[in-house]
Structures are given as structure tokens and as C-alpha cells.
């Protein structure tokens, strides 16, 4: 139980740090792109944030893949063939809280699945706030 708690905590902390760093770097970069129109800077903000989300989803996907492969933390059952792509599909549906339900977690891995859904919700709303603030800042400038 302690082992799964440590693994989950380290993964969540890593994902949050990746998101923080991504948004922080975008905040510093976007104002320096004065050669671009404000609309283009907003688009770069969106693509940058999406890139951070994709990296985070893949971090969870690799965690699922290795946890299932180890056989010590549970399984992903249903339409799960055990590939990295299956793990990434499951991670995308979990992170976005879409949850098709064609892959079902069993065992201790369920705790990480719940944490990913919660983390995805928080990070997606953080991104929405970030983009809203960027839009307020740059749409005041004539585009």
C-alpha cells in the first residue's frame, strides 16, 4: 500500500510540475513574440498548453503500461491488449474524464486512475484560466 502511494504521489507531482513549467514558460515566451499578431500569440498559447497536456497523458500512460506489465498493481481489463497505445488511449479517456468504459481497471491501479481523472480536471481548468488571462492581455492590443 505504501509503495502504490509513493508511486502515485511522485507521478502526480511530476505531472503538476510539467504543467506548471509549461504554462510558466508560455507566460514568459508569449509577450516576447512581438513580431506576431496578438491572435497568433493566443494560438501559440493554446498549442503550447495542449502539448503540455499530451505530455502529461503520456506520463500516466507509461505508468499504466509498466504497472500492468509488472503484474503487482492490478490489471486493465476489457478492450486492453497490453500495448503502450492501449495504455495511452486509456489514459486520454481517463485524463479528460471521458471514460468510455471499454477498459476497466482492477486492483490497486484503480487508485491511480481516480487520481488521473482528478488531476486532469484540475489541469484542464488551470489551462482554461491561463488561456482566458492570455486572451484578456493580448486581445486588448489591436489585432
Short mmCIF file of C-alpha atoms in Angstrom, two decimals:
data_model
loop_
_atom_site.label_atom_id
_atom_site.label_comp_id
_atom_site.label_asym_id
_atom_site.label_seq_id
_atom_site.Cartn_x
_atom_site.Cartn_y
_atom_site.Cartn_z
CA UNK A 1 0.00 0.00 0.00
CA UNK A 2 2.82 2.43 0.84
CA UNK A 3 4.54 1.58 -2.43
CA UNK A 4 1.49 2.45 -4.52
CA UNK A 5 1.02 5.67 -2.53
CA UNK A 6 4.62 6.71 -3.22
CA UNK A 7 4.41 5.85 -6.93
CA UNK A 8 1.14 7.75 -7.32
CA UNK A 9 2.37 10.75 -5.36
CA UNK A 10 5.57 11.02 -7.40
CA UNK A 11 3.66 10.71 -10.67
CA UNK A 12 1.07 13.34 -9.72
CA UNK A 13 3.80 15.72 -8.51
CA UNK A 14 5.73 15.22 -11.76
CA UNK A 15 2.67 15.84 -13.90
CA UNK A 16 1.76 19.02 -12.00
CA UNK A 17 5.35 20.27 -12.31
CA UNK A 18 5.34 19.62 -16.07
CA UNK A 19 2.11 21.61 -16.36
CA UNK A 20 3.40 24.43 -14.18
CA UNK A 21 6.64 24.67 -16.14
CA UNK A 22 4.80 24.58 -19.45
CA UNK A 23 2.42 27.39 -18.54
CA UNK A 24 5.19 29.39 -16.86
CA UNK A 25 7.40 29.18 -19.94
CA UNK A 26 4.49 30.16 -22.18
CA UNK A 27 3.79 33.15 -19.93
CA UNK A 28 7.37 34.28 -20.37
CA UNK A 29 7.58 33.49 -24.10
CA UNK A 30 4.32 34.90 -25.48
CA UNK A 31 4.98 38.62 -24.67
CA UNK A 32 8.38 38.36 -26.41
CA UNK A 33 6.79 37.34 -29.70
CA UNK A 34 6.08 40.93 -30.68
CA UNK A 35 6.68 40.15 -34.35
CA UNK A 36 3.46 38.07 -34.28
CA UNK A 37 -0.06 39.41 -34.22
CA UNK A 38 -1.89 39.00 -30.90
CA UNK A 39 -4.18 36.35 -32.39
CA UNK A 40 -1.19 34.25 -33.37
CA UNK A 41 0.21 34.56 -29.85
CA UNK A 42 -3.07 33.20 -28.45
CA UNK A 43 -2.91 30.27 -30.85
CA UNK A 44 0.64 29.53 -29.70
CA UNK A 45 -0.63 29.61 -26.11
CA UNK A 46 -3.32 27.06 -26.94
CA UNK A 47 -0.95 24.74 -28.78
CA UNK A 48 1.63 25.05 -26.00
CA UNK A 49 -0.96 24.14 -23.37
CA UNK A 50 -2.20 21.22 -25.46
CA UNK A 51 1.37 19.98 -25.79
CA UNK A 52 1.73 20.03 -22.01
CA UNK A 53 -1.49 18.02 -21.66
CA UNK A 54 -0.33 15.43 -24.17
CA UNK A 55 2.98 15.00 -22.32
CA UNK A 56 1.08 14.56 -19.06
CA UNK A 57 -1.30 11.99 -20.55
CA UNK A 58 1.69 10.02 -21.85
CA UNK A 59 3.31 10.14 -18.41
CA UNK A 60 0.21 8.44 -17.00
CA UNK A 61 0.11 6.04 -19.96
CA UNK A 62 3.66 4.83 -19.32
CA UNK A 63 2.84 4.44 -15.64
CA UNK A 64 -0.17 2.25 -16.51
CA UNK A 65 1.86 0.26 -19.01
CA UNK A 66 4.67 -0.51 -16.57
CA UNK A 67 2.33 -1.11 -13.62
CA UNK A 68 0.28 -3.62 -15.63
CA UNK A 69 3.41 -5.28 -17.05
CA UNK A 70 4.83 -5.73 -13.55
CA UNK A 71 1.74 -7.66 -12.50
CA UNK A 72 1.96 -6.24 -8.96
CA UNK A 73 -0.53 -3.38 -9.12
CA UNK A 74 -3.55 -4.80 -10.90
CA UNK A 75 -4.71 -5.00 -14.47
CA UNK A 76 -6.60 -3.14 -17.14
CA UNK A 77 -9.30 -5.45 -18.45
CA UNK A 78 -11.70 -5.38 -21.34
CA UNK A 79 -10.53 -3.90 -24.63
CA UNK A 80 -6.91 -3.69 -23.44
CA UNK A 81 -4.28 -5.59 -25.39
CA UNK A 82 -1.35 -4.57 -23.18
CA UNK A 83 0.33 -2.20 -25.65
CA UNK A 84 1.60 1.29 -24.93
CA UNK A 85 -1.01 2.63 -27.36
CA UNK A 86 -3.78 0.90 -25.41
CA UNK A 87 -2.40 2.43 -22.22
CA UNK A 88 -2.31 5.87 -23.86
CA UNK A 89 -5.89 5.50 -25.10
CA UNK A 90 -6.99 4.58 -21.58
CA UNK A 91 -5.01 7.48 -20.19
CA UNK A 92 -6.56 10.00 -22.61
CA UNK A 93 -10.08 8.86 -21.77
CA UNK A 94 -9.33 8.97 -18.05
CA UNK A 95 -7.48 12.32 -18.05
CA UNK A 96 -10.30 14.03 -19.89
CA UNK A 97 -12.93 12.27 -17.74
CA UNK A 98 -14.45 10.95 -20.94
CA UNK A 99 -14.20 7.35 -19.74
CA UNK A 100 -15.70 5.20 -22.50
CA UNK A 101 -15.70 2.21 -20.15
CA UNK A 102 -14.29 -0.28 -22.63
CA UNK A 103 -11.21 -0.68 -20.41
CA UNK A 104 -11.74 -1.32 -16.71
CA UNK A 105 -9.05 -1.05 -14.03
CA UNK A 106 -8.79 -3.85 -11.47
CA UNK A 107 -6.69 -3.88 -8.33
CA UNK A 108 -4.52 -1.16 -6.82
CA UNK A 109 -4.12 0.58 -10.17
CA UNK A 110 -7.67 1.93 -9.68
CA UNK A 111 -6.33 4.47 -7.20
CA UNK A 112 -4.09 5.98 -9.88
CA UNK A 113 -6.99 6.01 -12.35
CA UNK A 114 -9.06 8.11 -9.94
CA UNK A 115 -6.15 10.43 -9.30
CA UNK A 116 -5.57 10.89 -13.03
CA UNK A 117 -9.19 11.90 -13.56
CA UNK A 118 -8.98 14.41 -10.72
CA UNK A 119 -5.61 15.72 -11.88
CA UNK A 120 -6.83 16.05 -15.47
CA UNK A 121 -9.84 18.05 -14.32
CA UNK A 122 -7.68 20.43 -12.28
CA UNK A 123 -5.06 20.88 -15.00
CA UNK A 124 -7.61 21.39 -17.76
CA UNK A 125 -9.34 24.11 -15.73
CA UNK A 126 -5.95 25.64 -14.94
CA UNK A 127 -5.28 25.78 -18.67
CA UNK A 128 -8.67 27.37 -19.33
CA UNK A 129 -7.87 30.08 -16.78
CA UNK A 130 -4.43 30.60 -18.28
CA UNK A 131 -5.79 30.98 -21.81
CA UNK A 132 -8.53 33.34 -20.61
CA UNK A 133 -5.93 35.57 -18.97
CA UNK A 134 -3.73 35.48 -22.07
CA UNK A 135 -6.71 36.39 -24.24
CA UNK A 136 -7.56 39.32 -21.99
CA UNK A 137 -3.98 40.54 -22.15
CA UNK A 138 -3.44 40.24 -25.90
CA UNK A 139 -6.88 40.88 -27.35
CA UNK A 140 -6.78 44.40 -25.94
CA UNK A 141 -3.98 45.06 -28.43
CA UNK A 142 -5.26 45.74 -31.95
CA UNK A 143 -5.00 42.57 -33.96
#
